[in-house]
Each structure stands twice: as C-alpha cells, then as structure tokens.
Coordinates of C-alpha atoms in Angstrom, one line a residue:
Chain A
M13 CA 1.1 46.1 -9.0
S14 CA 4.0 45.7 -6.7
R15 CA 6.8 46.4 -7.8
D16 CA 7.9 42.7 -7.2
D17 CA 6.0 41.8 -9.5
E18 CA 6.5 44.2 -12.0
R19 CA 10.0 43.4 -12.1
E20 CA 8.9 39.7 -12.3
S21 CA 7.0 40.8 -15.9
N22 CA 9.5 42.8 -16.7
V23 CA 12.4 40.3 -16.8
G24 CA 10.1 37.6 -17.7
D25 CA 9.1 38.9 -21.2
R26 CA 12.5 39.5 -21.5
I27 CA 13.3 36.1 -21.2
R28 CA 10.4 35.2 -23.9
R29 CA 11.6 37.3 -26.6
A30 CA 15.5 36.0 -26.2
A31 CA 14.4 32.5 -26.1
Q32 CA 13.2 30.7 -29.5
L33 CA 12.8 27.5 -29.7
P34 CA 15.5 25.5 -32.0
S35 CA 15.0 24.4 -34.8
V36 CA 14.9 20.5 -35.3
D37 CA 14.4 19.7 -38.5
H38 CA 17.8 18.8 -39.6
L39 CA 18.2 16.5 -36.1
L40 CA 14.5 14.9 -37.6
D41 CA 15.2 11.9 -39.8
A42 CA 18.6 11.0 -37.8
H43 CA 16.5 11.2 -34.5
V44 CA 13.6 9.5 -35.9
S45 CA 15.7 6.7 -37.7
L46 CA 17.4 6.2 -34.0
I47 CA 14.0 5.8 -32.5
V48 CA 12.4 3.5 -34.7
A49 CA 15.8 1.1 -34.8
E50 CA 15.8 1.7 -31.0
Q51 CA 12.0 0.4 -30.6
R52 CA 12.9 -2.3 -33.0
R53 CA 15.2 -3.8 -31.5
L54 CA 13.8 -3.7 -27.8
A55 CA 10.8 -5.3 -29.8
Q56 CA 13.0 -8.3 -30.9
A57 CA 14.6 -8.6 -27.2
R58 CA 11.1 -9.1 -26.1
A59 CA 10.4 -11.9 -28.7
H60 CA 13.8 -13.1 -27.7
G61 CA 13.1 -13.3 -24.0
V62 CA 16.5 -11.3 -23.7
Q63 CA 16.5 -9.0 -20.9
D64 CA 16.5 -5.4 -22.3
R65 CA 17.7 -3.8 -19.0
A66 CA 21.2 -3.2 -18.3
P67 CA 22.6 -6.1 -16.7
R68 CA 23.3 -6.2 -12.5
P69 CA 26.5 -4.7 -11.7
T70 CA 28.9 -7.4 -10.7
R71 CA 29.4 -8.2 -7.0
T72 CA 32.6 -6.6 -6.2
R73 CA 34.7 -7.6 -3.3
A74 CA 33.4 -5.4 -0.8
M75 CA 30.0 -6.8 -1.4
R76 CA 31.2 -10.3 -1.0
R77 CA 33.0 -9.4 2.7
R78 CA 29.6 -7.3 4.0
R79 CA 27.4 -9.7 2.9
T80 CA 29.8 -12.8 4.6
A81 CA 29.7 -10.5 7.6
L82 CA 26.4 -10.1 7.7
V83 CA 25.6 -13.9 7.2
A84 CA 28.0 -14.1 10.2
F85 CA 26.7 -11.8 12.5
A86 CA 23.3 -13.7 12.2
I87 CA 24.2 -17.4 12.6
V88 CA 25.9 -15.7 15.9
A89 CA 22.8 -13.8 16.8
V90 CA 20.5 -16.8 16.5
L91 CA 22.7 -19.3 17.7
L92 CA 23.6 -17.5 20.9
V93 CA 20.8 -15.4 22.0
P94 CA 19.1 -18.4 22.5
A95 CA 22.1 -20.1 24.0
L96 CA 22.9 -17.9 27.1
A97 CA 18.8 -17.3 27.6
L98 CA 18.5 -20.8 28.7
A99 CA 21.5 -20.6 30.6
G100 CA 20.2 -17.2 32.1
Q101 CA 23.0 -14.8 31.2
L102 CA 21.1 -12.7 29.7
P103 CA 20.8 -9.4 31.1
A104 CA 17.5 -9.2 33.6
P105 CA 15.2 -7.3 31.3
I106 CA 16.2 -9.4 28.3
Q107 CA 16.1 -12.6 30.3
R108 CA 12.4 -12.0 31.4
F109 CA 11.8 -11.1 28.3
A110 CA 13.0 -14.3 27.5
S111 CA 11.2 -16.3 29.6
R112 CA 8.1 -15.1 28.8
V113 CA 9.0 -16.4 25.1
G114 CA 10.4 -19.4 26.9
D115 CA 6.8 -20.1 28.8
A116 CA 4.9 -19.7 25.5
L117 CA 6.8 -21.8 23.8
G118 CA 7.2 -24.8 26.4
V119 CA 10.7 -24.5 27.3
D120 CA 12.3 -23.9 30.7
V121 CA 13.9 -20.5 30.8
P122 CA 15.5 -19.0 33.6
G123 CA 13.9 -16.1 34.8
G124 CA 16.7 -14.3 35.3
H125 CA 18.1 -12.1 38.4
H126 CA 14.5 -10.6 39.2
E127 CA 12.9 -14.4 39.7
S128 CA 16.0 -15.5 41.4
M129 CA 15.7 -12.6 44.1
R130 CA 11.9 -14.0 44.1
E131 CA 13.0 -17.4 44.3
D132 CA 16.0 -16.1 47.1
R133 CA 12.8 -15.0 48.9
T134 CA 10.4 -17.5 48.9
A135 CA 13.2 -20.0 49.7
S136 CA 13.6 -18.3 52.5
R137 CA 10.3 -18.3 54.1
H138 CA 9.8 -21.8 53.3
R139 CA 12.7 -22.5 55.6
I140 CA 11.0 -21.0 58.3
V141 CA 7.4 -22.2 57.4
T142 CA 9.2 -25.6 57.5
A143 CA 10.4 -24.9 61.2
A144 CA 7.8 -23.4 62.6
G145 CA 5.8 -26.1 60.6
A146 CA 7.5 -28.9 62.2
L147 CA 5.3 -28.3 65.2
P148 CA 2.6 -30.4 64.7
D149 CA 4.3 -33.6 64.3
A150 CA 5.5 -33.1 67.4
S151 CA 4.1 -34.2 70.5
S152 CA 2.5 -31.7 72.7
S153 CA 4.6 -32.3 75.1
D154 CA 7.5 -31.6 73.4
R155 CA 5.6 -28.2 72.3
S156 CA 5.3 -27.7 75.6
T157 CA 8.8 -28.6 77.0
V158 CA 10.8 -27.0 74.8
A159 CA 10.8 -23.5 74.1
D160 CA 13.2 -22.3 72.8
G161 CA 13.7 -19.3 70.3
A162 CA 14.1 -15.9 71.0
G163 CA 12.2 -12.9 69.2
D164 CA 14.0 -10.0 68.2
D165 CA 12.3 -7.1 68.4
H166 CA 10.0 -7.1 65.8
G167 CA 9.0 -10.6 66.4
H168 CA 11.4 -12.1 63.8
G169 CA 13.1 -14.3 65.8
T170 CA 13.5 -17.8 65.2
G171 CA 14.6 -20.1 67.6
P172 CA 17.7 -21.5 67.2
G173 CA 16.3 -25.1 67.9
T174 CA 18.6 -26.1 70.3
T175 CA 16.6 -29.5 71.4
D176 CA 15.5 -32.6 69.8
T177 CA 11.8 -30.6 69.6
P178 CA 11.8 -28.5 66.5
T179 CA 12.4 -25.3 66.3
A180 CA 9.9 -22.8 67.4
R181 CA 9.7 -19.6 65.7
A182 CA 8.1 -16.5 66.7
P183 CA 4.2 -16.9 64.7
V184 CA 2.5 -13.7 66.1
E185 CA 2.0 -10.9 63.5
G186 CA 1.4 -8.1 66.0
R187 CA -0.9 -5.1 65.2
P188 CA -0.3 -1.6 66.4
D189 CA -3.2 -2.2 69.0
D190 CA -1.6 -5.0 70.1
G191 CA 0.7 -3.1 72.8
P192 CA 3.7 -3.7 73.3
G193 CA 4.9 -7.4 73.6
T194 CA 3.4 -10.4 72.0
V195 CA 3.0 -13.7 72.5
D196 CA 4.4 -16.4 70.7
A197 CA 2.5 -19.1 72.9
P198 CA -1.2 -20.3 72.4
L199 CA -3.5 -19.4 74.9
A200 CA -4.0 -22.5 76.3
G201 CA -1.1 -24.4 76.4
P202 CA 0.5 -26.0 73.3
A203 CA -3.6 -26.9 71.5
E204 CA -3.4 -26.7 68.1
P205 CA -5.1 -23.3 66.3
S206 CA -8.9 -23.6 65.1
D207 CA -8.3 -21.4 62.7
P208 CA -5.8 -22.4 60.7
H209 CA -5.5 -18.8 59.1
A210 CA -5.2 -17.3 61.7
P211 CA -1.9 -14.7 61.9
S212 CA -2.0 -15.3 66.0
I213 CA -1.4 -18.9 65.8
G214 CA 1.7 -19.3 68.1
D215 CA 4.3 -21.9 68.4
P216 CA 4.1 -23.3 71.7
G217 CA 6.9 -22.4 73.3
T218 CA 8.3 -20.2 70.7
G219 CA 10.4 -17.6 70.8
L220 CA 8.6 -14.6 71.7
G221 CA 8.6 -11.2 69.7
V222 CA 9.0 -8.0 72.0
D223 CA 6.3 -5.7 70.2
N224 CA 8.0 -2.3 69.7
G225 CA 4.8 -0.7 70.2
R226 CA 4.3 -0.4 65.9
S227 CA 3.0 -3.1 64.2
E228 CA 5.6 -5.3 63.8
G229 CA 4.7 -8.7 65.4
G230 CA 6.2 -11.4 64.4
T231 CA 5.9 -13.0 61.1
G232 CA 6.5 -16.5 61.6
R233 CA 4.1 -18.9 60.7
V234 CA 2.8 -22.1 62.2
D235 CA 1.9 -24.8 59.3
T236 CA -0.4 -23.3 57.5
D237 CA -2.2 -26.9 57.9
P238 CA -2.1 -27.9 61.5
K239 CA -3.2 -31.1 62.7
P240 CA -5.3 -30.1 65.4
D241 CA -4.6 -32.1 69.1
A242 CA -8.3 -33.0 70.4
T243 CA -7.0 -33.6 73.8
K244 CA -5.5 -30.7 74.0
P245 CA -7.7 -27.3 74.3
T246 CA -8.1 -24.8 71.1
Q247 CA -7.3 -21.9 70.8
Q248 CA -10.0 -19.0 71.1
P249 CA -11.0 -18.0 68.0
K250 CA -9.8 -14.6 67.4
D251 CA -11.8 -11.3 67.5
P252 CA -13.2 -10.3 64.6
K253 CA -13.7 -6.6 65.2
P254 CA -10.2 -5.1 65.6
E255 CA -11.8 -2.5 67.3
Q256 CA -12.5 -4.1 69.8
H257 CA -9.2 -5.9 70.8
P258 CA -8.0 -4.0 74.1
T259 CA -4.7 -3.0 74.0
P260 CA -3.3 -6.4 75.5
G261 CA -1.5 -6.0 79.1
V262 CA 1.8 -7.4 78.3
G263 CA 3.5 -9.9 79.6
V264 CA 7.2 -10.1 77.9
G265 CA 9.2 -12.6 78.7
V266 CA 12.0 -13.5 78.0
R267 CA 13.4 -16.6 79.5
P268 CA 16.0 -18.2 79.1
D269 CA 16.0 -22.2 79.3
A270 CA 19.5 -23.1 80.2
G271 CA 20.4 -25.7 77.7
V272 CA 17.9 -26.1 76.0
G273 CA 16.7 -23.0 74.5
A274 CA 15.0 -19.8 76.0
G275 CA 11.5 -20.6 75.7
S276 CA 9.8 -17.1 76.5
G277 CA 7.1 -15.4 75.6
A278 CA 4.3 -12.9 76.2
G279 CA 2.6 -10.6 75.6
L280 CA -1.0 -10.7 73.4
E281 CA -2.3 -11.7 70.2
H282 CA -5.8 -10.2 69.4
G283 CA -6.5 -9.1 71.8
N284 CA -6.8 -12.5 73.3
A285 CA -4.3 -13.4 76.6
G286 CA -1.0 -13.5 75.6
G287 CA 0.6 -16.2 77.1
N288 CA 4.3 -17.8 77.4
S289 CA 4.7 -20.7 76.9
A290 CA 5.8 -22.8 79.6
S291 CA 9.3 -24.3 79.0
A292 CA 11.1 -26.3 81.2
G293 CA 10.4 -25.8 84.2
G294 CA 8.3 -22.4 83.7
T295 CA 5.8 -21.0 84.7
G296 CA 3.1 -20.2 82.3
H297 CA 2.2 -16.3 82.6
A298 CA 0.0 -14.0 81.2
A299 CA -1.5 -10.6 80.6
A300 CA -5.2 -10.8 80.6
D301 CA -7.0 -8.9 78.6
D302 CA -10.3 -9.0 77.7
H303 CA -11.5 -12.4 76.6
S304 CA -9.4 -14.3 78.7
A305 CA -6.3 -14.9 80.7
A306 CA -3.9 -16.9 79.5
Q307 CA -2.7 -19.5 80.6
G308 CA 0.7 -20.8 80.1
P309 CA 0.7 -24.2 78.4
G310 CA 1.6 -26.9 80.8
A311 CA 0.5 -24.6 83.4
T312 CA -1.2 -26.7 85.4
T313 CA -0.3 -29.6 86.9
D314 CA -2.8 -32.3 85.3
D315 CA -0.9 -30.8 82.0
P316 CA -0.7 -34.4 80.9
H317 CA 2.6 -34.6 79.2
G318 CA 3.8 -33.3 83.0
T319 CA 6.2 -31.1 81.3
G320 CA 5.1 -27.9 81.4
G321 CA 6.1 -26.5 84.4
T322 CA 3.8 -26.9 87.4
S323 CA 2.7 -23.1 88.2
G324 CA 1.8 -21.5 85.4
T325 CA -0.5 -18.8 86.0
G326 CA -2.8 -17.3 83.8
A327 CA -3.2 -13.8 85.3
R328 CA -6.4 -11.7 84.7
D329 CA -5.2 -8.8 85.2
D330 CA -7.0 -5.4 83.8
S331 CA -4.6 -3.5 85.4
T332 CA -1.9 -5.0 87.3
V333 CA 1.1 -7.0 85.5
A334 CA 1.1 -9.8 84.4
H335 CA 3.5 -11.9 85.3
A336 CA 5.8 -14.7 85.3
T337 CA 6.6 -16.5 87.8
P338 CA 9.4 -18.6 87.9
A339 CA 9.4 -22.5 89.2
P340 CA 11.6 -25.2 89.8
P341 CA 11.7 -27.3 86.6
P342 CA 9.1 -30.2 87.1
A343 CA 10.2 -33.9 86.9
G344 CA 10.3 -34.5 83.6
A345 CA 10.7 -31.4 81.9
S346 CA 12.8 -30.9 79.7
T347 CA 16.5 -29.9 80.3
G348 CA 17.4 -26.5 81.5
N349 CA 16.3 -24.0 83.8
A350 CA 13.3 -21.9 83.1
V351 CA 13.6 -18.3 84.1
T352 CA 10.9 -16.3 83.1
H353 CA 10.2 -12.0 83.3
G354 CA 7.2 -11.2 82.4
N355 CA 6.0 -8.0 82.4
G356 CA 2.9 -6.8 81.3
N357 CA 0.0 -4.3 81.5
A358 CA -3.7 -5.0 80.5
E359 CA -5.0 -1.7 80.4
L360 CA -7.6 -2.6 78.9
A361 CA -11.1 -3.4 80.7
P362 CA -12.2 -6.8 80.3
K363 CA -14.8 -7.7 78.0
G364 CA -16.0 -10.8 79.3
P365 CA -14.8 -13.8 82.0
D366 CA -11.6 -15.2 82.2
K367 CA -11.7 -18.6 80.0
E368 CA -9.3 -21.5 81.4
R369 CA -8.2 -24.1 79.4
Chain B
M11 CA -10.9 25.5 -25.4
A12 CA -8.6 22.5 -26.3
D13 CA -6.0 22.2 -28.6
P14 CA -7.1 20.3 -31.7
E15 CA -3.4 18.5 -32.2
L16 CA -3.4 18.0 -28.5
D17 CA -6.7 16.1 -28.8
T18 CA -4.5 13.9 -31.3
F19 CA -1.6 12.7 -28.6
P20 CA -3.6 9.5 -27.7
V21 CA -3.8 8.1 -31.0
L22 CA -0.5 9.7 -31.7
L23 CA 0.9 7.7 -28.8
A24 CA -0.8 4.4 -29.8
D25 CA 0.8 4.6 -32.8
A26 CA 3.9 5.9 -31.6
R27 CA 4.3 2.6 -29.5
E28 CA 3.2 -0.1 -32.8
G29 CA 6.1 1.9 -34.3
D30 CA 5.0 4.0 -36.7
R31 CA 7.3 6.1 -38.0
A32 CA 5.4 9.1 -39.3
A33 CA 4.1 9.1 -35.8
W34 CA 7.2 9.5 -33.8
E35 CA 8.2 12.6 -36.3
Q36 CA 5.1 14.2 -35.2
F37 CA 6.3 13.4 -31.6
Y38 CA 9.6 14.4 -32.5
L39 CA 8.7 18.3 -34.1
R40 CA 6.2 18.8 -31.4
F41 CA 8.3 17.8 -28.2
A42 CA 12.0 18.0 -29.3
P43 CA 12.6 21.9 -29.8
S44 CA 11.7 22.0 -26.2
V45 CA 13.6 19.1 -25.0
L46 CA 16.8 21.2 -26.9
G47 CA 16.0 24.7 -26.2
Y48 CA 16.4 23.2 -22.2
L49 CA 19.7 21.8 -23.2
R50 CA 20.9 24.6 -24.4
S51 CA 19.6 26.6 -21.4
Q52 CA 21.3 24.4 -19.5
R53 CA 24.5 25.5 -21.2
V54 CA 25.5 21.3 -22.0
D55 CA 28.1 21.0 -24.5
E56 CA 26.6 18.4 -26.9
P57 CA 22.8 19.2 -26.6
E58 CA 21.9 17.2 -30.2
D59 CA 23.7 14.4 -28.8
L60 CA 22.1 14.7 -25.8
L61 CA 18.5 15.0 -27.0
A62 CA 19.1 11.4 -28.7
D63 CA 19.7 10.1 -25.5
V64 CA 16.5 12.0 -24.0
W65 CA 14.8 10.0 -26.7
L66 CA 15.8 6.4 -27.1
Q67 CA 15.3 6.7 -22.9
V68 CA 11.7 7.8 -24.1
V69 CA 11.4 4.7 -26.5
R70 CA 12.3 2.4 -23.2
D71 CA 9.4 3.7 -21.2
L72 CA 7.1 4.6 -23.4
A73 CA 5.5 1.4 -22.1
G74 CA 4.9 2.9 -18.9
F75 CA 3.6 6.1 -19.5
D76 CA 0.2 7.1 -19.2
G77 CA -1.2 10.4 -19.4
S78 CA -1.9 14.1 -21.6
A79 CA 0.2 16.0 -23.9
D80 CA 1.0 18.2 -21.5
G81 CA 2.0 15.0 -19.2
F82 CA 4.0 13.4 -22.2
R83 CA 5.9 16.5 -22.6
A84 CA 6.8 17.4 -18.9
W85 CA 7.0 13.6 -18.5
I86 CA 10.1 14.3 -21.5
L87 CA 11.9 17.4 -19.5
R88 CA 11.9 15.2 -16.2
I89 CA 14.2 12.6 -18.6
A90 CA 15.8 15.5 -20.6
H91 CA 17.0 17.1 -16.5
N92 CA 17.8 13.4 -15.6
R93 CA 20.2 12.6 -18.0
L94 CA 21.3 16.1 -17.3
V95 CA 21.8 15.6 -14.2
D96 CA 24.1 12.7 -15.2
V97 CA 26.3 13.8 -17.6
R98 CA 27.0 16.8 -15.3
R99 CA 28.4 14.1 -12.4
A100 CA 29.9 12.2 -15.4
D101 CA 32.0 15.5 -16.7
A102 CA 33.0 15.6 -12.4
R103 CA 34.4 12.7 -12.3
R104 CA 36.5 13.5 -15.6
P105 CA 40.2 15.1 -15.7
D106 CA 39.8 18.8 -15.4
E107 CA 41.9 19.4 -18.1
V108 CA 42.6 17.5 -21.8
I109 CA 45.3 17.7 -23.5
V110 CA 43.8 18.2 -27.0
A111 CA 46.5 19.3 -28.8
T112 CA 48.7 16.0 -29.7
L113 CA 45.5 15.2 -31.0
P114 CA 46.1 16.2 -34.3
E115 CA 42.1 16.1 -35.8
L116 CA 41.1 18.5 -32.8
A117 CA 44.4 20.2 -32.9
D118 CA 42.8 23.4 -35.3
A119 CA 39.8 23.0 -33.9
G120 CA 40.2 26.3 -32.2
D121 CA 37.8 27.2 -29.6
P122 CA 35.0 26.0 -28.7
A123 CA 32.0 26.4 -30.4
P124 CA 30.0 29.7 -29.9
P125 CA 26.3 29.9 -28.7
V126 CA 23.6 29.6 -31.3
D127 CA 22.6 32.8 -32.5
D128 CA 19.2 31.8 -31.1
Q129 CA 20.7 31.8 -27.6
A130 CA 23.0 34.6 -26.9
E131 CA 20.5 37.2 -25.9
L132 CA 18.8 34.6 -23.6
E133 CA 22.6 33.8 -22.5
R134 CA 23.2 37.1 -22.0
L135 CA 20.7 36.9 -19.7
F136 CA 21.1 34.0 -17.8
H137 CA 24.6 35.5 -17.0
G138 CA 25.6 34.7 -13.9
V139 CA 22.5 32.8 -12.9
P140 CA 22.8 29.4 -10.8
A141 CA 21.8 26.6 -13.3
T142 CA 18.5 25.3 -11.1
Q143 CA 17.4 29.0 -11.3
R144 CA 18.2 29.0 -15.2
A145 CA 16.2 25.8 -15.4
V146 CA 13.0 27.1 -13.3
L147 CA 12.9 30.7 -15.7
Y148 CA 13.0 28.7 -18.6
L149 CA 11.1 26.0 -18.1
R150 CA 8.7 29.1 -16.3
Y151 CA 8.8 31.9 -19.3
V152 CA 9.9 29.6 -22.2
L153 CA 7.8 26.5 -21.9
D154 CA 5.2 28.4 -19.9
L155 CA 5.5 25.3 -17.7
P156 CA 3.3 25.7 -13.9
Q157 CA 5.2 25.5 -11.2
G158 CA 4.3 21.9 -9.6
D159 CA 5.2 20.5 -13.3
I160 CA 8.6 22.6 -13.1
A161 CA 8.6 20.9 -9.9
T162 CA 8.2 17.6 -10.8
V163 CA 10.7 18.0 -13.6
L164 CA 13.2 18.9 -11.5
G165 CA 12.5 16.7 -8.7
S166 CA 11.8 19.2 -6.6
T167 CA 9.2 21.0 -4.4
L168 CA 6.7 23.8 -5.0
A169 CA 8.1 26.2 -2.3
A170 CA 11.4 25.5 -3.5
V171 CA 10.9 26.4 -7.2
K172 CA 9.0 29.8 -6.4
M173 CA 11.9 30.2 -4.2
Q174 CA 14.2 30.0 -7.6
Q175 CA 12.5 31.8 -9.8
R176 CA 12.2 34.3 -7.2
R177 CA 16.1 34.7 -6.6
G178 CA 16.5 34.7 -10.4
I179 CA 13.9 37.3 -11.5
D180 CA 16.1 39.1 -8.0
A181 CA 19.3 38.5 -9.8
I182 CA 18.2 39.1 -14.0
S183 CA 17.1 42.5 -12.4
T184 CA 19.8 43.9 -10.4
R185 CA 22.1 42.6 -13.1
L186 CA 19.7 44.8 -15.7
D187 CA 19.3 47.7 -13.4
E188 CA 23.3 48.0 -13.1
E189 CA 23.7 47.9 -16.9
T190 CA 20.8 50.6 -17.1
D191 CA 22.7 52.7 -14.9
A192 CA 25.7 51.9 -16.3

C-alpha cells in the first residue's frame, strides 16, 4: 500500500466514524403527510386537466424586441436576397450560386461577374466571326479585289473595312512549324475552303499575319459555314500530318492599298503555299512549299472577276524568295494601288508538284 | 448476496405511485437520512426544509423514474444536489446583511443554531475543505456511493470526481498532520 493509499484509507475511516446518518423520525409524519398531500393534488390536477407544471415565464419586453428584430431580419433576407439575385447585384460567388438555383427553378438569373466576362469574350469573338463570315456572301470579285486589313504580328489583325466589301479578317492560325509569316489568303484565289473546319482558311485578301516564328498565328475565323463557290477552285486540303509540313517559305507581304485598304499577306498555312491576296492591282505572290505554289487571287489574267492583279504569280521556289511584284492596277480593280512586299523563304524541299489553280 | 430489503423495492415503488402512505413511509425511512446527512454536510441553513422540498420533487417526478434501489438513491441525491445549487444561487442574490434586531421575534434569537452533535466531528474534519470536495468525500465515504454514481449526482465527470476526492483527502490529511505535529 502506497503512502497515498494509506492516507486515503485513514481519512476515509475517520470520516466514516465521524459521520452518523441523522435520525429522521421526528420528520417522518410531517414529511410523509406532505408527500401524500402533494401526490393527491397532482392526481386531482391531472384529472381536471390542470397543468401541474409551472407556467412559462411571461414574455418580457426584451424578448418581444428580440423576436421582432428577428422577424424583420428574416423578412428582409427573404425578400432582399432574391431581388438582388435577379438584379445580378450579389457578389460573384453568390450570384453564380443563385444562377444555378435559378436554372434549377427555371428562372432567369444573371450569372454574375464571371458570366458577364464570358459574355464579353463571346461577344468579341462573335464580332470577329461576323466580320469574317460576311465574306462568303460577298462576291468573289469583292473578295479578290478588296483586301483590307492588316494583321498584326500575331495574325490577329482585323481589317478596318474601308471598302464596300466586307472586312476581312486574318484567319490563319499559325503553328510552330509554319515559320515566320502566315498567309491569310487562300491558296488559289478567293476560293472557299473545301474544309469548313480547316483553320487555315484564309479570307481572300485579308490582312496578313506575320508570324513571329512562334505558334501564334492569325486567330480569325472565316465563316464556319462557308458557301463554296463552284466557280472558283477550292483550296487544297491540308496535310493531316504536321510533321510533313515543311517550314514554308515565307512570303511576307505588307501591301498597303491606298485608299482601299491594304490587302496583303503572305505566308504559309500548313505547308501550303502562302499566297497573298491580290488586291486591287496587286499581284499575288506566294511562298512555295512542298505542296503547291500559291497564287494570289486574281493573279491570272483570266480572273473571271477581272479584279485581281494581272500578274499574280505563284512561286514555287524551294530556295529562294517568294516575292511579290507590284503591278499596275488593272482596269476594274478596286480603288487604290497595291504595293506588295513579299519576302519569304521556302526552305524545305518540295514533296509534290506545283499546283496551279 | 442481494439485500432482501432491496428486493422489495419494485413493489414499494409501485405502491408509492399508487399513493400508499405506508410505502412512502418506508421510502422515507430508507432514503431520507442519507439525503438529510448530505444536506447537512453541505452546511445548508435549513436542511430539513430543503429535505421536504426534495421529497416533493420526488413525488412530482416519480412517474418518470425507472430503476433499482441504488438508482433511486442516486436519483434522489441528484435532486437534493440540484435543490442545493438552487438555494445557493438564491442566497447569492440576497443581500448579505439583514437587520434582524428590529424584528422583535428574532431579536432574542441569538446566534444561529450550533451544529448538530452528530455532525460536529464531521464538521471539524471538513473544516476548510471546499464544498465540492466535501460533497465528494461525504458521498464516497459516508454513503458509499461509487465514483460513477457520485459523478451522476454532482453532474460531473468521473475524472473530476477522482480529482476532487484526491484533493479533499490531501487537504484533510495535511491539516490532521499539522494538528498532530502541533
């Protein structure tokens, strides 16, 4: 036995000896009578349906005020929150949640800041597509003669649309192996792309994107539902194998068209020849690749629209520069003079014969 | 071996619920001394009046009780402890000083009643011991309640009961040692 246990035992024994349970005999009658009387009272109260418990405390003024404040807050919360949600004035996370709730309930609730930003982006994209998508509705001559807009370094340029023809848009998405310069013109004149999903479809005569050698290219899209023009040759299908795409020769043309808008562009798209659009009086030029030589739209004299430059040339040159040659504006060309500057290097060996359309 | 008196507890409880006075008398004689002793150990001013209140509460809540004799003892001690807490809270809200000299019937009453003789020795042992430790020691060594039942009575935990018991033992033992040395 430890010392603590010994101490506990000693103290416990002393407590037991000191404590004697008190006698309750003198209280027995009085308390038992009280107990029985209370029991009878409770039985009678239950028989008469009387509440035998103490009544609830009286509601105080503070309790009333607190309850009133609570009810008022609940009313405000119930009415104000949905109103703010419908107005789109809630904080963004709550607004998004409210939007989801509204969708579940079939109520149109704004989606908040996030959705508004998304809508802004969508609207911007829509404007671009609209500008480009207007092209198919235009005539081929328009497309061949009007080349306005200039791509920026990343090919994002949007033509200013200074003529009566739709504003073109640099539609080309460059890829890393595209080398510098992208063309925004179709390979063979203003033909519509054979593949509506092809991202390389260029608007005829659109501004160019000068690729900076990176993967950036023109982001413009032509109308996703182009109307093929049977009178025009179609674009060559793109090579599905990117590794087979040679780094194309670059025909970088910056061709300001005086008065009409500069339509120029050169470069490549997916190994196809880059060709600039031939704007009014301009000459097409191209950088060749292994697939075909590009031709500027309206580069031939038999351009049915007679609007293109008369001396559009397609260059198929693996080693040299695809260049553009300025040409005098032909009759019937759109206004303005085109001065085409094209430079490019086709560095890869061709894999197929030149194509002329 | 079971106590034969405890075996009669269910019958006694049923009779008491029916309002049998004899059953209540047996209940009272069996459990009232423990409750009164506990209340006295807690130095209540009027422990007998408080005992009556405890039994009235037992009558009101008897319909909800279900258990054995030991359970009934712990239950009634829990009621007594709750009443004790209520009385202490009520005393805390009252003024500390009451002018009793102006009351003729109490002017000559003198000092409060001295401790009962059977509690004198216990009061000497519990001198200077906090109320909670006194309760634990009384329930543990006088009424022989298990520590778990003590926790139930006091509305505390088993660990707290053990701690209070240890501290009470140490306090009393230290004081007894000091008195012995003196």
